[in-house]
PDB file of C-alpha atoms in Angstrom:
ATOM      1  CA  UNK A   1     -48.833  34.227  81.731  1.00 56.00           C
ATOM      2  CA  UNK A   2     -51.215  31.335  81.183  1.00 64.00           C
ATOM      3  CA  UNK A   3     -53.159  29.436  83.813  1.00 71.00           C
ATOM      4  CA  UNK A   4     -51.733  26.438  85.634  1.00 75.00           C
ATOM      5  CA  UNK A   5     -53.267  23.305  84.145  1.00 78.00           C
ATOM      6  CA  UNK A   6     -53.632  20.281  86.409  1.00 78.00           C
ATOM      7  CA  UNK A   7     -52.334  16.973  85.068  1.00 77.00           C
ATOM      8  CA  UNK A   8     -52.086  13.500  86.548  1.00 76.00           C
ATOM      9  CA  UNK A   9     -48.357  14.089  86.366  1.00 76.00           C
ATOM     10  CA  UNK A  10     -48.794  16.130  89.562  1.00 79.00           C
ATOM     11  CA  UNK A  11     -50.588  13.347  91.427  1.00 83.00           C
ATOM     12  CA  UNK A  12     -48.785  11.985  94.498  1.00 85.00           C
ATOM     13  CA  UNK A  13     -51.102   9.002  94.944  1.00 81.00           C
ATOM     14  CA  UNK A  14     -53.051  10.363  97.940  1.00 85.00           C
ATOM     15  CA  UNK A  15     -56.487  11.809  97.174  1.00 84.00           C
ATOM     16  CA  UNK A  16     -56.467  14.372 100.003  1.00 86.00           C
ATOM     17  CA  UNK A  17     -53.097  15.831  98.988  1.00 88.00           C
ATOM     18  CA  UNK A  18     -54.023  15.842  95.293  1.00 87.00           C
ATOM     19  CA  UNK A  19     -57.218  17.753  96.109  1.00 88.00           C
ATOM     20  CA  UNK A  20     -55.225  20.327  98.066  1.00 89.00           C
ATOM     21  CA  UNK A  21     -52.741  20.720  95.214  1.00 89.00           C
ATOM     22  CA  UNK A  22     -55.606  21.289  92.791  1.00 88.00           C
ATOM     23  CA  UNK A  23     -57.012  23.933  95.132  1.00 89.00           C
ATOM     24  CA  UNK A  24     -53.627  25.681  95.234  1.00 88.00           C
ATOM     25  CA  UNK A  25     -53.542  25.691  91.435  1.00 87.00           C
ATOM     26  CA  UNK A  26     -57.039  27.188  91.362  1.00 89.00           C
ATOM     27  CA  UNK A  27     -56.157  30.004  93.784  1.00 88.00           C
ATOM     28  CA  UNK A  28     -53.002  30.772  91.814  1.00 86.00           C
ATOM     29  CA  UNK A  29     -55.028  30.990  88.609  1.00 86.00           C
ATOM     30  CA  UNK A  30     -57.329  33.523  90.283  1.00 87.00           C
ATOM     31  CA  UNK A  31     -54.240  35.641  90.992  1.00 84.00           C
ATOM     32  CA  UNK A  32     -53.021  35.355  87.388  1.00 83.00           C
ATOM     33  CA  UNK A  33     -56.432  36.389  86.052  1.00 84.00           C
ATOM     34  CA  UNK A  34     -56.758  39.217  88.592  1.00 81.00           C
ATOM     35  CA  UNK A  35     -53.505  40.762  87.444  1.00 76.00           C
ATOM     36  CA  UNK A  36     -54.398  40.412  83.768  1.00 79.00           C
ATOM     37  CA  UNK A  37     -57.830  41.974  84.360  1.00 79.00           C
ATOM     38  CA  UNK A  38     -56.435  44.909  86.309  1.00 75.00           C
ATOM     39  CA  UNK A  39     -58.476  44.305  89.448  1.00 72.00           C
ATOM     40  CA  UNK A  40     -58.267  46.561  92.468  1.00 77.00           C
ATOM     41  CA  UNK A  41     -55.342  46.305  94.839  1.00 77.00           C
ATOM     42  CA  UNK A  42     -57.608  45.149  97.681  1.00 80.00           C
ATOM     43  CA  UNK A  43     -58.765  42.189  95.613  1.00 82.00           C
ATOM     44  CA  UNK A  44     -55.229  41.081  94.790  1.00 82.00           C
ATOM     45  CA  UNK A  45     -54.177  41.493  98.438  1.00 84.00           C
ATOM     46  CA  UNK A  46     -57.031  39.165  99.397  1.00 86.00           C
ATOM     47  CA  UNK A  47     -55.894  36.580  96.837  1.00 86.00           C
ATOM     48  CA  UNK A  48     -52.314  36.734  98.106  1.00 86.00           C
ATOM     49  CA  UNK A  49     -53.611  36.203 101.642  1.00 87.00           C
ATOM     50  CA  UNK A  50     -55.677  33.226 100.459  1.00 88.00           C
ATOM     51  CA  UNK A  51     -52.603  31.695  98.837  1.00 88.00           C
ATOM     52  CA  UNK A  52     -50.616  32.094 102.038  1.00 88.00           C
ATOM     53  CA  UNK A  53     -53.382  30.760 104.302  1.00 89.00           C
ATOM     54  CA  UNK A  54     -54.181  27.758 102.156  1.00 89.00           C
ATOM     55  CA  UNK A  55     -50.517  26.951 101.597  1.00 90.00           C
ATOM     56  CA  UNK A  56     -49.897  26.853 105.351  1.00 90.00           C
ATOM     57  CA  UNK A  57     -52.960  24.640 105.814  1.00 89.00           C
ATOM     58  CA  UNK A  58     -51.765  22.337 103.039  1.00 91.00           C
ATOM     59  CA  UNK A  59     -48.260  22.113 104.482  1.00 91.00           C
ATOM     60  CA  UNK A  60     -49.617  21.093 107.891  1.00 89.00           C
ATOM     61  CA  UNK A  61     -51.729  18.368 106.264  1.00 88.00           C
ATOM     62  CA  UNK A  62     -48.912  17.134 104.065  1.00 89.00           C
ATOM     63  CA  UNK A  63     -46.325  16.932 106.821  1.00 89.00           C
ATOM     64  CA  UNK A  64     -48.473  14.449 108.757  1.00 87.00           C
ATOM     65  CA  UNK A  65     -47.969  11.930 105.981  1.00 86.00           C
ATOM     66  CA  UNK A  66     -44.188  11.989 105.755  1.00 84.00           C
ATOM     67  CA  UNK A  67     -43.040  12.341 109.357  1.00 84.00           C
ATOM     68  CA  UNK A  68     -41.271   9.003 108.965  1.00 83.00           C
ATOM     69  CA  UNK A  69     -39.295  10.166 105.931  1.00 85.00           C
ATOM     70  CA  UNK A  70     -35.563  10.592 106.708  1.00 84.00           C
ATOM     71  CA  UNK A  71     -35.607  14.063 105.116  1.00 84.00           C
ATOM     72  CA  UNK A  72     -38.711  15.175 107.007  1.00 87.00           C
ATOM     73  CA  UNK A  73     -37.006  18.143 108.666  1.00 88.00           C
ATOM     74  CA  UNK A  74     -35.507  19.306 105.376  1.00 85.00           C
ATOM     75  CA  UNK A  75     -38.911  19.238 103.714  1.00 87.00           C
ATOM     76  CA  UNK A  76     -40.435  21.209 106.600  1.00 89.00           C
ATOM     77  CA  UNK A  77     -37.656  23.760 106.223  1.00 88.00           C
ATOM     78  CA  UNK A  78     -38.588  24.151 102.564  1.00 87.00           C
ATOM     79  CA  UNK A  79     -42.197  24.798 103.595  1.00 90.00           C
ATOM     80  CA  UNK A  80     -41.183  27.393 106.188  1.00 90.00           C
ATOM     81  CA  UNK A  81     -38.944  29.116 103.653  1.00 88.00           C
ATOM     82  CA  UNK A  82     -41.793  29.470 101.184  1.00 88.00           C
ATOM     83  CA  UNK A  83     -44.139  30.841 103.843  1.00 89.00           C
ATOM     84  CA  UNK A  84     -41.531  33.434 104.824  1.00 89.00           C
ATOM     85  CA  UNK A  85     -41.051  34.463 101.186  1.00 86.00           C
ATOM     86  CA  UNK A  86     -44.814  34.593 100.588  1.00 86.00           C
ATOM     87  CA  UNK A  87     -45.296  36.802 103.640  1.00 88.00           C
ATOM     88  CA  UNK A  88     -42.588  39.160 102.368  1.00 86.00           C
ATOM     89  CA  UNK A  89     -44.273  39.306  98.948  1.00 84.00           C
ATOM     90  CA  UNK A  90     -47.667  40.042 100.472  1.00 83.00           C
ATOM     91  CA  UNK A  91     -46.312  42.768 102.769  1.00 84.00           C
ATOM     92  CA  UNK A  92     -44.281  44.315  99.950  1.00 82.00           C
ATOM     93  CA  UNK A  93     -47.340  44.415  97.710  1.00 81.00           C
ATOM     94  CA  UNK A  94     -49.409  46.052 100.448  1.00 80.00           C
ATOM     95  CA  UNK A  95     -46.844  48.862 100.631  1.00 80.00           C
ATOM     96  CA  UNK A  96     -46.636  49.255  96.854  1.00 76.00           C
ATOM     97  CA  UNK A  97     -48.692  51.446  94.542  1.00 66.00           C
ATOM     98  CA  UNK A  98     -50.861  48.581  93.425  1.00 62.00           C
ATOM     99  CA  UNK A  99     -48.920  46.743  90.741  1.00 67.00           C
ATOM    100  CA  UNK A 100     -47.881  43.135  91.114  1.00 68.00           C
ATOM    101  CA  UNK A 101     -44.829  42.457  89.027  1.00 70.00           C
ATOM    102  CA  UNK A 102     -44.401  39.590  86.608  1.00 72.00           C
ATOM    103  CA  UNK A 103     -41.391  38.528  88.677  1.00 73.00           C
ATOM    104  CA  UNK A 104     -43.583  37.934  91.737  1.00 77.00           C
ATOM    105  CA  UNK A 105     -46.068  35.909  89.724  1.00 79.00           C
ATOM    106  CA  UNK A 106     -43.257  33.928  88.134  1.00 79.00           C
ATOM    107  CA  UNK A 107     -41.859  33.094  91.549  1.00 82.00           C
ATOM    108  CA  UNK A 108     -45.190  31.917  92.964  1.00 83.00           C
ATOM    109  CA  UNK A 109     -46.212  29.927  89.902  1.00 81.00           C
ATOM    110  CA  UNK A 110     -42.802  28.330  89.340  1.00 82.00           C
ATOM    111  CA  UNK A 111     -42.422  27.480  93.012  1.00 84.00           C
ATOM    112  CA  UNK A 112     -45.810  25.814  93.135  1.00 81.00           C
ATOM    113  CA  UNK A 113     -45.221  23.814  89.976  1.00 79.00           C
ATOM    114  CA  UNK A 114     -41.714  22.710  90.906  1.00 80.00           C
ATOM    115  CA  UNK A 115     -42.645  21.892  94.501  1.00 81.00           C
ATOM    116  CA  UNK A 116     -45.661  19.792  93.550  1.00 77.00           C
ATOM    117  CA  UNK A 117     -44.209  18.231  90.417  1.00 69.00           C
ATOM    118  CA  UNK A 118     -40.770  17.378  91.746  1.00 75.00           C
ATOM    119  CA  UNK A 119     -40.484  17.554  95.527  1.00 82.00           C
ATOM    120  CA  UNK A 120     -43.870  16.218  96.643  1.00 87.00           C
ATOM    121  CA  UNK A 121     -44.115  13.515  94.004  1.00 83.00           C
ATOM    122  CA  UNK A 122     -40.622  12.279  94.868  1.00 83.00           C
ATOM    123  CA  UNK A 123     -41.266  12.352  98.628  1.00 84.00           C
ATOM    124  CA  UNK A 124     -44.501  10.410  98.436  1.00 84.00           C
ATOM    125  CA  UNK A 125     -43.047   7.955  95.939  1.00 80.00           C
ATOM    126  CA  UNK A 126     -40.201   7.245  98.363  1.00 81.00           C
ATOM    127  CA  UNK A 127     -42.836   6.534 101.026  1.00 81.00           C
ATOM    128  CA  UNK A 128     -44.482   3.960  98.778  1.00 77.00           C
ATOM    129  CA  UNK A 129     -47.239   6.023  97.109  1.00 79.00           C
ATOM    130  CA  UNK A 130     -47.239   5.695  93.328  1.00 66.00           C
ATOM    131  CA  UNK A 131     -49.244   7.348  90.592  1.00 62.00           C
ATOM    132  CA  UNK A 132     -47.486   5.624  87.697  1.00 49.00           C
ATOM    133  CA  UNK A 133     -47.042   1.928  87.118  1.00 47.00           C
ATOM    134  CA  UNK A 134     -43.687   2.523  85.478  1.00 47.00           C
ATOM    135  CA  UNK A 135     -41.209   5.311  84.882  1.00 46.00           C
ATOM    136  CA  UNK A 136     -41.826   5.353  81.112  1.00 48.00           C
ATOM    137  CA  UNK A 137     -45.373   6.600  81.605  1.00 48.00           C
ATOM    138  CA  UNK A 138     -44.109   9.489  83.741  1.00 46.00           C
ATOM    139  CA  UNK A 139     -41.414  10.430  81.230  1.00 45.00           C
ATOM    140  CA  UNK A 140     -43.898  10.253  78.358  1.00 47.00           C
ATOM    141  CA  UNK A 141     -46.371  12.607  80.015  1.00 44.00           C
ATOM    142  CA  UNK A 142     -43.625  15.017  81.017  1.00 42.00           C
ATOM    143  CA  UNK A 143     -42.583  15.220  77.386  1.00 44.00           C
ATOM    144  CA  UNK A 144     -46.139  15.809  76.238  1.00 41.00           C
ATOM    145  CA  UNK A 145     -46.433  18.713  78.674  1.00 42.00           C
ATOM    146  CA  UNK A 146     -43.288  20.238  77.193  1.00 46.00           C
ATOM    147  CA  UNK A 147     -41.635  20.324  80.606  1.00 56.00           C
ATOM    148  CA  UNK A 148     -37.849  20.655  80.578  1.00 71.00           C
ATOM    149  CA  UNK A 149     -35.701  20.156  83.642  1.00 78.00           C
ATOM    150  CA  UNK A 150     -33.879  23.385  84.430  1.00 85.00           C
ATOM    151  CA  UNK A 151     -30.132  23.275  85.161  1.00 91.00           C
ATOM    152  CA  UNK A 152     -27.861  26.095  86.354  1.00 93.00           C
ATOM    153  CA  UNK A 153     -24.169  25.995  85.352  1.00 94.00           C
ATOM    154  CA  UNK A 154     -21.845  28.021  87.625  1.00 94.00           C
ATOM    155  CA  UNK A 155     -18.286  28.492  86.380  1.00 92.00           C
ATOM    156  CA  UNK A 156     -16.059  31.516  85.835  1.00 90.00           C
ATOM    157  CA  UNK A 157     -14.627  29.950  82.669  1.00 89.00           C
ATOM    158  CA  UNK A 158     -16.747  30.643  79.600  1.00 90.00           C
ATOM    159  CA  UNK A 159     -15.398  27.664  77.658  1.00 88.00           C
ATOM    160  CA  UNK A 160     -16.377  25.273  80.428  1.00 88.00           C
ATOM    161  CA  UNK A 161     -19.882  26.714  80.600  1.00 90.00           C
ATOM    162  CA  UNK A 162     -20.265  26.433  76.839  1.00 90.00           C
ATOM    163  CA  UNK A 163     -19.142  22.793  76.847  1.00 88.00           C
ATOM    164  CA  UNK A 164     -21.544  21.848  79.633  1.00 89.00           C
ATOM    165  CA  UNK A 165     -24.363  23.775  77.958  1.00 90.00           C
ATOM    166  CA  UNK A 166     -23.854  21.887  74.695  1.00 88.00           C
ATOM    167  CA  UNK A 167     -23.949  18.533  76.492  1.00 87.00           C
ATOM    168  CA  UNK A 168     -27.024  19.364  78.579  1.00 88.00           C
ATOM    169  CA  UNK A 169     -29.030  20.993  75.801  1.00 87.00           C
ATOM    170  CA  UNK A 170     -28.371  17.973  73.616  1.00 84.00           C
ATOM    171  CA  UNK A 171     -30.132  15.958  76.341  1.00 80.00           C
ATOM    172  CA  UNK A 172     -33.065  18.426  76.265  1.00 81.00           C
ATOM    173  CA  UNK A 173     -32.317  20.295  79.510  1.00 85.00           C
ATOM    174  CA  UNK A 174     -33.152  23.986  79.946  1.00 88.00           C
ATOM    175  CA  UNK A 175     -29.800  25.584  80.791  1.00 92.00           C
ATOM    176  CA  UNK A 176     -28.986  28.791  82.704  1.00 94.00           C
ATOM    177  CA  UNK A 177     -25.490  30.161  83.329  1.00 95.00           C
ATOM    178  CA  UNK A 178     -23.701  32.130  86.062  1.00 94.00           C
ATOM    179  CA  UNK A 179     -20.087  33.300  86.230  1.00 92.00           C
ATOM    180  CA  UNK A 180     -19.785  33.096  90.026  1.00 92.00           C
ATOM    181  CA  UNK A 181     -21.626  32.314  93.228  1.00 92.00           C
ATOM    182  CA  UNK A 182     -23.117  35.778  93.627  1.00 93.00           C
ATOM    183  CA  UNK A 183     -24.717  35.671  90.177  1.00 93.00           C
ATOM    184  CA  UNK A 184     -25.870  32.101  90.831  1.00 92.00           C
ATOM    185  CA  UNK A 185     -27.774  33.086  93.983  1.00 90.00           C
ATOM    186  CA  UNK A 186     -29.537  35.891  92.126  1.00 89.00           C
ATOM    187  CA  UNK A 187     -30.550  33.498  89.368  1.00 90.00           C
ATOM    188  CA  UNK A 188     -31.801  30.952  91.921  1.00 86.00           C
ATOM    189  CA  UNK A 189     -33.912  33.652  93.537  1.00 81.00           C
ATOM    190  CA  UNK A 190     -35.560  34.418  90.178  1.00 80.00           C
ATOM    191  CA  UNK A 191     -35.964  30.797  89.069  1.00 79.00           C
ATOM    192  CA  UNK A 192     -37.417  28.620  91.813  1.00 72.00           C
ATOM    193  CA  UNK A 193     -37.836  25.714  89.378  1.00 73.00           C
ATOM    194  CA  UNK A 194     -34.088  25.009  88.983  1.00 82.00           C
ATOM    195  CA  UNK A 195     -33.651  21.322  89.793  1.00 79.00           C
ATOM    196  CA  UNK A 196     -29.898  20.861  89.266  1.00 86.00           C
ATOM    197  CA  UNK A 197     -26.869  23.074  89.749  1.00 89.00           C
ATOM    198  CA  UNK A 198     -23.478  22.151  88.261  1.00 91.00           C
ATOM    199  CA  UNK A 199     -20.794  24.275  89.903  1.00 88.00           C
ATOM    200  CA  UNK A 200     -17.054  24.740  90.059  1.00 87.00           C
ATOM    201  CA  UNK A 201     -15.366  25.237  93.443  1.00 84.00           C
ATOM    202  CA  UNK A 202     -12.706  27.837  92.630  1.00 84.00           C
ATOM    203  CA  UNK A 203     -14.374  31.098  91.540  1.00 88.00           C
ATOM    204  CA  UNK A 204     -13.826  34.789  92.296  1.00 88.00           C
ATOM    205  CA  UNK A 205     -16.257  36.742  94.449  1.00 87.00           C
ATOM    206  CA  UNK A 206     -17.942  33.726  95.990  1.00 89.00           C
ATOM    207  CA  UNK A 207     -16.440  30.269  95.645  1.00 86.00           C
ATOM    208  CA  UNK A 208     -18.344  27.012  95.261  1.00 85.00           C
ATOM    209  CA  UNK A 209     -18.120  26.100  98.944  1.00 85.00           C
ATOM    210  CA  UNK A 210     -19.819  29.322 100.045  1.00 87.00           C
ATOM    211  CA  UNK A 211     -22.401  29.014  97.271  1.00 88.00           C
ATOM    212  CA  UNK A 212     -23.316  25.490  98.345  1.00 85.00           C
ATOM    213  CA  UNK A 213     -23.563  26.583 101.980  1.00 83.00           C
ATOM    214  CA  UNK A 214     -25.926  29.441 101.169  1.00 84.00           C
ATOM    215  CA  UNK A 215     -28.059  27.301  98.865  1.00 81.00           C
ATOM    216  CA  UNK A 216     -28.437  24.622 101.519  1.00 75.00           C
ATOM    217  CA  UNK A 217     -29.152  27.099 104.317  1.00 74.00           C
ATOM    218  CA  UNK A 218     -31.460  29.498 102.486  1.00 70.00           C
ATOM    219  CA  UNK A 219     -33.134  27.680  99.597  1.00 60.00           C
ATOM    220  CA  UNK A 220     -36.904  27.251  99.624  1.00 52.00           C
ATOM    221  CA  UNK A 221     -36.981  24.542  96.996  1.00 58.00           C
ATOM    222  CA  UNK A 222     -34.986  21.400  96.408  1.00 64.00           C
ATOM    223  CA  UNK A 223     -31.965  21.397  94.161  1.00 73.00           C
ATOM    224  CA  UNK A 224     -29.447  18.676  93.427  1.00 79.00           C
ATOM    225  CA  UNK A 225     -25.891  20.034  93.329  1.00 83.00           C
ATOM    226  CA  UNK A 226     -23.085  18.496  91.292  1.00 84.00           C
ATOM    227  CA  UNK A 227     -19.534  19.780  91.763  1.00 82.00           C
ATOM    228  CA  UNK A 228     -17.255  19.671  88.722  1.00 79.00           C
ATOM    229  CA  UNK A 229     -13.667  20.472  89.644  1.00 70.00           C
ATOM    230  CA  UNK A 230     -10.038  19.767  88.806  1.00 65.00           C
ATOM    231  CA  UNK A 231      -9.092  20.068  92.485  1.00 56.00           C
ATOM    232  CA  UNK A 232      -7.388  16.891  93.633  1.00 56.00           C
ATOM    233  CA  UNK A 233      -6.688  18.105  97.156  1.00 53.00           C
ATOM    234  CA  UNK A 234      -8.241  15.596  99.562  1.00 53.00           C
ATOM    235  CA  UNK A 235      -9.428  18.099 102.177  1.00 55.00           C
ATOM    236  CA  UNK A 236     -11.356  20.136  99.592  1.00 54.00           C
ATOM    237  CA  UNK A 237     -13.087  17.067  98.203  1.00 53.00           C
ATOM    238  CA  UNK A 238     -14.043  15.911 101.703  1.00 52.00           C
ATOM    239  CA  UNK A 239     -15.332  19.396 102.511  1.00 54.00           C
ATOM    240  CA  UNK A 240     -17.672  19.325  99.506  1.00 50.00           C
ATOM    241  CA  UNK A 241     -18.749  15.743 100.130  1.00 50.00           C
ATOM    242  CA  UNK A 242     -19.572  16.616 103.750  1.00 52.00           C
ATOM    243  CA  UNK A 243     -22.294  18.887 102.401  1.00 47.00           C
ATOM    244  CA  UNK A 244     -23.839  15.949 100.547  1.00 45.00           C
ATOM    245  CA  UNK A 245     -22.713  16.934  97.066  1.00 45.00           C
ATOM    246  CA  UNK A 246     -21.689  14.772  94.161  1.00 45.00           C
ATOM    247  CA  UNK A 247     -18.114  15.347  93.025  1.00 40.00           C
ATOM    248  CA  UNK A 248     -16.788  14.969  89.505  1.00 45.00           C
ATOM    249  CA  UNK A 249     -13.007  15.190  89.518  1.00 43.00           C
ATOM    250  CA  UNK A 250     -10.515  13.711  87.086  1.00 39.00           C
ATOM    251  CA  UNK A 251     -13.111  11.509  85.379  1.00 38.00           C
ATOM    252  CA  UNK A 252     -14.344   9.913  88.637  1.00 36.00           C
ATOM    253  CA  UNK A 253     -17.668  10.179  90.435  1.00 36.00           C
ATOM    254  CA  UNK A 254     -17.853  10.007  94.219  1.00 38.00           C
ATOM    255  CA  UNK A 255     -20.765  10.609  96.495  1.00 38.00           C
ATOM    256  CA  UNK A 256     -21.672  10.720 100.150  1.00 36.00           C
ATOM    257  CA  UNK A 257     -25.231   9.543 100.841  1.00 35.00           C
TER     258      UNK A 257
END
């Protein structure tokens, strides 16, 4: 795994927050290098503790800026979720034999990148802080970094997944697939950088309603959810819309803001 490279693409337009993000990147890179160099367990435990401490400090600083944002509480919930997960990782590592798995590193690195690149930039932009003069500059730099937006398709019908995959990959999205809600949650746990989920409602094991509920209650990163369904039953559509999802049914888009 390579180091996290800072880019102006990550800038939110506030010097203090940008400095803290850079510091988080630097601490994460120390962890990546420590694992690759086979350092002692005590050293890696210290780095994990530093990540947790500095992240909590950063969150407290950041939250002061966007208290007026309408989704302030949701953003704070995302922060608390990450802290809880980071504590679990640190405690689990302390009880282990000394190895830190690639999966743990992937989670921490992907969460940091997706949180800073997508969530924070969007939040501060909505509050009036801008790094880019126009959207084209942002899109251009994203392309140069080779960053693809990750999308998860959840549908128990293979043909439907294949069709959606073809459409999304043609638009240069990075596509993952799940056959049901249970598989989708496992994939979300492994890939914290998923930005969109396209899901059916009627699936065995765990239907789309339950999947959406769990994602909204338990997720530690933001994800836009689009429901694609042939259900034309009014109550079901209202139930999905009440959770703030976009519905695509019978060639119509509807949305509750």
